[in-house]
C-alpha cells in the first residue's frame, strides 16, 4: 500500500513524505542527521543508532552520536556520521 | 536564559536500565515529554534529563518490560523553593532588591545629551531642570512634549530637540539653530574701502566711482570705490558701490618660543581613592583624601551601577588616581622647532591672505639668551576691498 502511495506521489510529482508519511532523512555534512516520520528508536549507543521506519530499519553509524532532540515525528542526531544503512 | 527557565521549572537526571531502554525515549517522544542530554552509559543503560513535572509520567514505565528507572539528581523547582523557605533574610533581600530596582527605574538618574556643539551640556541640563526634569525626577509623570515646548520657547539657540525618558535615562537630542547671515540692503549707499595697506594692481568697478588708480598706494580705511556718483550734467547721487580691488601687500609675522621648556616626569608616589556615590552624595571608602603636593595629575573614573540601555542606578563607584610628578627643564631641539614655527607662520599667512597669492616669502631666525624668534616677511597679491555702508557696517 505504501509502495503504491510512493509510486502515486512519484507519478504526480509531489513529495512522497507529504502524501504517505514515508520517512525522510536529511544529512547535513557529516555532523547532523534530521529524520522525519520515524517510528521510534530501536537501539541507541555512541556508535550506532537504529531507527524504526515504515517497513525497514535505518542504521546510522558514527562516532560520538548524540540524540539532540526527538518528538513523535522528528528526530535530530549529531556526531561524526560514518554511514547510513537500510536494513 | 534557558538555564534559568529550566532551573525555575525543576529538572531531574534519571537513569533508565533494562533490555531496551530506548523504549522510554520512544514513550517520551510519543507523549510530548521533553528530554535532553541523553547519554548512553552502557549497552543497557542510558541517562537523560527531564522536567520534574514529567517525572510521574516517566516513572510510570518503571518495572514494565524489565525497565528500571531511577532518579539520580534533581535541581531547581520545588527543591529550590523548599530550601528558600528557611532563608528568610535571603528572600527578603532579593525581594527588596527587585522592588528597589523596579522603583529606581522610574526615576531619572542619568542625562545623555547629543547633537550640541555651541550649546553646552550643562546649559541643556539646566534647562531640563527648570522644566522639572532633574536628577531623581519621577519620569512617568513628566510630559516630554511640554518639556520640549518650554525649552524651545526659552532657548532661541535651539531649533529643535527631542526628549526621551525611559529606563532612568533622559536622552536629549538637540538641533542647534543656524544663524541667519547678515543681509545688507543694496538699496542704500555704500563705499568700498581698503581692508589692508598696499599698492593697487587692479580695479574693476561694477557700481560706484573709482577713488584710486592702479599703482596708487593706499592705507587701511582709504576709500577705493566711492558710492557717491558725481556728474557734470546732473546732481550727485548715492549708490551701493560694488567691485573688486586687488593690491600688492606686505606682511611681517613673528613667532617666539623659549629656548628651554619644562616637562613632566613621573614620580613613584601615587595614591588611589575609592568613593561610593549615592545620588549626589559621595561617601569615601578607602584612600587618603589629602593631596600629595601641588604637582600631581588626578584621573577620576566614575562607574554607575546598572545595565547599559536597560536601567541605571543612582549608585556608583568613583576611583580617583592621583599621581605626583616633577618638572624638569630641558633645551628644545632648535632645528625641529624652527621648521615647526616656519610651517605655523606660513599657515597663519595663508589665513591672512584668504585666497590671495603669496608672491615671495622669506624667513629669518634670531636668538637671544632665552628666546628664539622666527620672522616671516612676505609679499602677496590679494583682494583688499571691503564694503562699508554709510551706517558703518562692513562686509
XYZ file of C-alpha atoms in Angstrom:
482
model
C 0.000 0.000 0.000
C 2.800 2.329 0.993
C 4.722 1.450 -2.122
C 1.647 2.285 -4.171
C 1.359 5.594 -2.383
C 5.006 6.344 -3.058
C 4.531 5.348 -6.701
C 1.491 7.609 -6.980
C 3.400 10.508 -5.416
C 6.216 9.870 -7.885
C 3.786 9.853 -10.816
C 2.065 13.017 -9.627
C 5.455 14.652 -8.977
C 4.638 15.603 -5.379
C 6.791 14.884 -2.292
C 6.202 11.312 -1.110
C 6.547 12.206 2.581
C 3.669 14.642 2.267
C 1.334 12.053 0.775
C 2.225 8.824 2.531
C 4.211 9.693 5.652
C 7.275 7.933 4.315
C 10.454 8.552 6.343
C 12.616 11.363 5.144
C 16.101 11.934 6.422
C 18.342 14.877 5.750
C 22.087 14.537 6.255
C 23.881 17.858 6.732
C 27.601 17.445 6.110
C 28.875 14.648 8.298
C 27.712 16.156 11.592
C 23.925 16.083 11.574
C 21.037 13.845 10.534
C 17.444 15.039 10.703
C 14.836 12.283 10.447
C 11.163 12.959 9.783
C 8.279 10.497 10.132
C 10.234 7.950 12.165
C 8.641 5.141 14.138
C 10.951 5.205 17.164
C 14.417 4.241 18.296
C 15.338 0.572 18.437
C 18.926 0.874 19.599
C 20.950 3.803 20.819
C 24.596 3.994 21.758
C 27.502 6.269 20.932
C 28.444 4.423 17.746
C 25.169 3.129 16.370
C 21.629 4.377 16.317
C 18.971 2.124 14.860
C 15.708 3.801 13.909
C 12.496 2.106 13.040
C 10.931 3.354 9.813
C 7.903 2.303 7.799
C 8.813 -1.234 6.638
C 12.557 -1.080 7.275
C 15.239 -0.040 9.761
C 17.809 2.643 9.412
C 21.256 2.104 10.904
C 23.276 5.239 11.445
C 26.873 4.531 12.375
C 29.360 7.078 13.573
C 31.394 8.390 16.482
C 30.081 10.241 19.499
C 26.482 10.133 18.284
C 24.067 12.214 20.338
C 20.310 12.433 20.329
C 19.831 16.206 20.347
C 16.074 16.272 20.103
C 13.164 13.977 19.490
C 9.405 14.121 19.301
C 6.602 11.996 17.888
C 7.605 12.634 14.261
C 11.074 14.155 14.117
C 14.489 13.358 15.499
C 17.837 15.137 15.354
C 21.091 13.234 15.675
C 24.505 14.845 15.810
C 28.021 13.454 15.861
C 30.511 12.230 13.270
C 28.427 10.279 10.781
C 30.233 7.396 9.106
C 27.414 5.559 7.331
C 23.686 5.311 6.884
C 22.381 1.826 6.092
C 18.975 0.386 5.280
C 18.146 -2.942 6.836
C 18.023 32.264 29.925
C 17.239 28.697 29.057
C 19.148 27.544 32.156
C 17.122 29.874 34.378
C 13.919 28.630 32.792
C 14.883 25.016 33.428
C 16.013 25.775 36.966
C 12.726 27.520 37.711
C 10.704 24.603 36.368
C 12.856 21.990 38.119
C 14.829 19.265 36.348
C 15.784 15.676 37.077
C 18.568 13.437 35.862
C 17.287 9.882 35.516
C 18.865 6.571 34.583
C 16.947 4.056 32.513
C 18.146 0.478 32.693
C 16.726 -2.597 31.054
C 16.757 -4.790 27.992
C 15.609 -1.900 25.805
C 15.944 1.474 27.485
C 15.224 3.152 24.119
C 11.548 2.312 24.626
C 11.416 5.037 27.313
C 12.760 7.548 24.778
C 10.044 6.487 22.337
C 7.455 6.758 25.106
C 8.615 10.302 25.935
C 8.560 11.317 22.267
C 5.088 9.829 21.806
C 3.701 11.651 24.831
C 5.342 15.002 24.291
C 7.669 14.679 27.291
C 10.703 16.856 26.765
C 14.095 15.279 27.408
C 17.677 16.353 26.738
C 21.305 15.416 27.384
C 20.660 11.782 26.518
C 23.858 9.807 27.008
C 24.229 6.035 26.728
C 26.214 4.756 29.717
C 26.347 1.090 28.705
C 24.579 -1.269 26.337
C 21.552 -1.419 28.592
C 21.594 1.892 30.408
C 21.029 5.486 29.340
C 20.966 8.723 31.316
C 18.720 11.628 30.419
C 17.301 14.844 31.816
C 13.587 15.545 32.158
C 11.466 18.234 33.774
C 10.396 17.460 37.345
C 6.700 17.686 36.476
C 7.144 14.946 33.840
C 8.727 12.568 36.357
C 5.465 10.773 37.329
C 4.711 10.010 33.654
C 8.212 8.701 33.053
C 8.229 6.732 36.322
C 5.021 5.002 35.222
C 7.189 2.956 32.865
C 9.252 1.717 35.804
C 9.048 -2.059 36.123
C 7.354 -2.556 32.737
C 9.261 -4.938 30.426
C 12.133 -5.078 32.899
C 12.798 -1.336 32.705
C 14.201 0.209 35.854
C 14.107 3.992 36.149
C 15.990 5.738 38.940
C 16.237 9.416 39.790
C 19.904 10.339 40.048
C 19.560 14.008 40.993
C 17.070 16.833 40.965
C 17.596 20.576 40.682
C 15.523 23.710 40.957
C 11.730 23.901 41.036
C 10.152 22.803 44.298
C 13.532 21.875 45.818
C 14.684 25.426 45.398
C 11.521 26.944 46.853
C 11.651 24.465 49.758
C 15.242 25.461 50.529
C 14.412 29.133 50.166
C 11.567 28.871 52.704
C 14.078 28.634 55.554
C 16.168 31.572 54.314
C 14.007 34.485 55.283
C 16.800 37.051 55.117
C 17.775 35.965 51.614
C 14.191 36.087 50.390
C 13.675 39.480 51.998
C 16.915 40.856 50.470
C 16.156 39.536 46.995
C 12.599 40.876 47.187
C 13.826 44.253 48.413
C 16.380 44.395 45.585
C 13.739 43.574 42.988
C 11.383 46.215 44.398
C 14.172 48.823 44.567
C 15.330 48.050 41.043
C 11.802 48.290 39.707
C 11.156 51.516 41.593
C 14.506 53.105 40.724
C 13.973 52.563 37.006
C 11.058 55.020 37.254
C 13.329 57.898 38.272
C 15.807 59.852 36.175
C 19.378 59.077 37.180
C 21.265 59.908 34.003
C 21.248 62.591 31.306
C 22.508 61.914 27.796
C 22.768 64.963 25.557
C 23.802 64.731 21.917
C 23.845 66.889 18.820
C 25.023 70.090 20.555
C 28.183 71.922 19.527
C 27.784 75.544 20.585
C 25.390 74.995 23.487
C 26.948 73.222 26.443
C 25.543 70.059 28.028
C 25.283 71.923 31.321
C 23.036 74.593 29.785
C 20.687 71.981 28.341
C 20.590 70.057 31.634
C 19.845 73.337 33.475
C 17.002 73.992 31.031
C 15.684 70.495 31.691
C 15.927 71.092 35.460
C 13.927 74.300 35.062
C 11.227 72.269 33.327
C 11.098 69.735 36.168
C 13.347 67.063 34.682
C 16.069 66.853 37.289
C 18.153 64.197 38.979
C 15.725 61.821 40.726
C 12.548 63.045 38.984
C 9.697 60.581 38.587
C 9.722 60.331 34.799
C 6.328 58.670 34.110
C 4.737 61.852 35.478
C 6.584 64.138 33.058
C 5.152 65.208 29.729
C 8.032 65.290 27.273
C 6.019 67.418 24.830
C 5.557 70.153 27.449
C 9.232 69.975 28.414
C 10.226 70.251 24.773
C 7.939 73.233 24.156
C 9.164 75.100 27.252
C 12.817 74.563 26.409
C 12.279 75.672 22.812
C 10.458 78.807 23.967
C 13.167 79.786 26.444
C 16.211 78.955 24.313
C 16.282 80.622 20.937
C 19.592 78.890 20.162
C 17.819 75.544 19.910
C 15.956 74.927 16.677
C 14.531 71.563 17.625
C 15.011 68.974 20.334
C 13.610 65.642 21.428
C 13.433 64.393 24.998
C 13.105 60.657 25.528
C 12.587 59.495 29.078
C 12.969 55.792 29.709
C 14.859 53.370 31.929
C 16.184 56.037 34.317
C 17.774 57.953 31.445
C 16.793 61.297 29.944
C 18.085 61.180 26.380
C 18.076 64.595 24.735
C 18.805 65.137 21.038
C 19.444 68.772 20.167
C 19.492 70.534 16.809
C 21.049 73.952 17.165
C 19.681 76.940 15.297
C 21.777 78.040 12.339
C 22.391 81.766 12.489
C 20.961 83.753 9.592
C 23.633 85.522 7.580
C 23.507 89.303 7.793
C 21.725 90.636 4.756
C 22.938 94.004 3.513
C 20.454 96.129 1.718
C 21.735 97.135 -1.666
C 19.176 99.897 -1.832
C 21.231 102.120 0.497
C 24.603 103.680 -0.273
C 27.984 102.153 0.487
C 31.671 102.601 -0.345
C 34.364 100.040 -0.900
C 37.282 100.727 1.413
C 40.711 99.153 1.873
C 40.947 96.435 4.493
C 44.781 96.461 4.297
C 47.523 98.809 3.159
C 49.142 98.114 -0.193
C 49.751 99.152 -3.783
C 46.741 98.794 -6.062
C 47.356 96.452 -9.016
C 43.855 96.039 -10.452
C 40.452 97.717 -10.102
C 37.179 96.578 -11.569
C 34.105 98.667 -10.787
C 30.570 97.318 -11.171
C 28.841 100.195 -9.421
C 30.144 103.471 -7.970
C 33.024 105.746 -8.784
C 36.750 104.926 -8.682
C 38.633 106.802 -5.949
C 42.083 105.391 -6.711
C 44.082 104.222 -9.712
C 46.364 101.284 -10.473
C 49.776 101.977 -8.919
C 48.377 104.112 -6.074
C 49.445 103.347 -2.533
C 46.503 103.007 -0.185
C 46.372 102.571 3.556
C 43.814 100.679 5.579
C 40.472 102.517 5.610
C 41.005 104.535 2.401
C 38.029 104.686 0.074
C 38.728 102.675 -3.085
C 35.360 102.849 -4.830
C 33.017 105.610 -3.718
C 29.247 105.245 -3.503
C 28.784 108.919 -4.339
C 28.484 109.400 -8.101
C 29.253 112.852 -9.396
C 28.289 114.181 -12.786
C 28.859 117.435 -14.615
C 25.365 117.386 -16.006
C 23.362 116.048 -13.095
C 23.237 116.173 -9.306
C 25.240 113.844 -7.094
C 23.599 110.538 -6.443
C 24.270 107.819 -3.877
C 24.734 104.194 -4.992
C 25.750 100.924 -3.412
C 29.375 100.580 -4.585
C 30.341 97.173 -5.978
C 33.585 95.923 -7.470
C 36.944 94.430 -6.631
C 40.315 95.954 -5.879
C 43.450 93.831 -5.942
C 46.625 95.115 -4.332
C 50.187 94.109 -3.599
C 50.566 93.761 0.172
C 53.446 93.048 2.555
C 53.433 91.081 5.769
C 55.862 90.637 8.631
C 54.852 87.975 11.139
C 56.883 86.833 14.138
C 56.765 83.746 16.293
C 58.687 83.277 19.522
C 59.493 80.298 21.670
C 61.604 79.891 24.837
C 64.872 78.009 24.384
C 64.151 75.741 27.336
C 60.867 74.142 28.321
C 59.540 72.330 31.373
C 58.386 68.751 31.057
C 56.559 66.440 33.430
C 58.432 63.458 34.858
C 56.520 60.864 36.855
C 57.439 60.254 40.446
C 56.835 56.947 42.140
C 54.344 58.349 44.626
C 50.764 57.708 43.652
C 47.544 57.232 45.511
C 44.150 55.783 44.703
C 40.961 56.821 46.418
C 37.706 54.954 46.087
C 34.388 56.552 46.953
C 30.830 55.393 46.774
C 28.406 57.766 45.131
C 24.772 57.599 46.198
C 22.618 60.123 44.419
C 24.582 63.356 44.677
C 26.353 62.333 47.884
C 29.869 60.969 47.923
C 30.995 58.551 50.629
C 34.713 57.867 50.975
C 35.517 54.170 51.198
C 39.298 53.986 51.078
C 42.376 56.107 50.497
C 43.806 59.298 51.915
C 41.956 62.434 50.934
C 44.980 64.731 51.373
C 46.733 65.946 48.261
C 50.252 64.685 47.675
C 51.526 68.064 46.515
C 50.563 70.804 44.112
C 52.191 68.987 41.203
C 50.045 65.964 40.613
C 47.814 64.505 37.941
C 44.384 63.427 39.002
C 42.381 60.899 36.963
C 38.791 60.331 38.029
C 36.765 57.400 36.762
C 33.064 57.168 37.548
C 31.216 53.897 37.146
C 27.488 53.899 37.771
C 25.840 50.564 38.500
C 23.244 49.313 36.077
C 22.769 47.511 32.797
C 23.590 49.548 29.711
C 20.498 50.710 27.782
C 18.231 48.944 30.287
C 18.474 50.809 33.572
C 20.934 52.720 35.681
C 21.007 53.045 39.461
C 21.818 56.212 41.413
C 24.680 54.301 42.978
C 28.211 54.098 41.631
C 31.904 53.965 42.384
C 34.367 56.826 41.895
C 38.008 55.875 41.552
C 40.466 58.746 41.820
C 44.086 58.099 40.928
C 46.496 60.833 41.997
C 49.994 60.628 40.592
C 52.709 63.027 41.629
C 55.104 64.452 39.071
C 58.051 66.806 38.974
C 59.057 69.224 36.255
C 62.410 69.118 34.549
C 63.779 71.882 32.342
C 65.179 70.756 29.009
C 66.570 72.578 25.992
C 64.492 72.425 22.850
C 65.563 70.796 19.582
C 66.142 74.072 17.722
C 66.139 72.741 14.154
C 62.838 70.899 14.651
C 61.245 73.849 16.427
C 62.318 76.283 13.667
C 60.771 74.038 10.998
C 57.579 73.765 13.008
C 57.409 77.544 13.536
C 58.004 78.210 9.824
C 55.079 75.993 8.985
C 52.890 77.692 11.584
C 53.815 81.134 10.248
C 53.105 80.105 6.660
C 49.698 78.717 7.694
C 48.956 81.951 9.532
C 49.915 83.938 6.417
C 47.644 81.792 4.248
C 44.804 82.527 6.645
C 45.530 86.282 6.498
C 45.730 86.380 2.692
C 42.468 84.430 2.426
C 42.541 83.241 -1.158
C 45.232 85.637 -2.339
C 48.593 84.724 -3.820
C 51.878 84.630 -1.908
C 54.484 86.020 -4.302
C 57.515 85.887 -2.051
C 58.190 84.533 1.439
C 61.442 84.867 3.374
C 62.251 83.603 6.828
C 64.831 84.898 9.276
C 65.814 83.409 12.639
C 67.181 85.344 15.598
C 68.095 84.187 19.068
C 68.854 85.811 22.407
C 69.577 84.257 25.837
C 66.089 82.973 26.429
C 64.035 83.107 23.265
C 64.166 82.015 19.664
C 62.342 84.217 17.153
C 61.365 83.286 13.609
C 60.183 86.077 11.313
C 58.324 85.680 8.052
C 58.419 88.552 5.563
C 56.256 88.121 2.537
C 54.816 89.877 -0.456
C 51.323 88.939 -1.612
C 48.687 89.893 -4.132
C 45.165 89.842 -2.738
C 41.717 91.392 -2.734
C 41.670 94.281 -0.261
C 38.284 95.894 -0.909
C 35.504 95.560 1.638
C 32.039 97.071 1.548
C 31.404 99.768 4.098
C 27.868 101.127 4.161
C 27.229 104.636 5.288
C 25.916 103.398 8.634
C 29.334 101.878 9.428
C 28.571 98.196 8.713
C 31.392 96.367 6.964
C 31.436 93.127 4.975
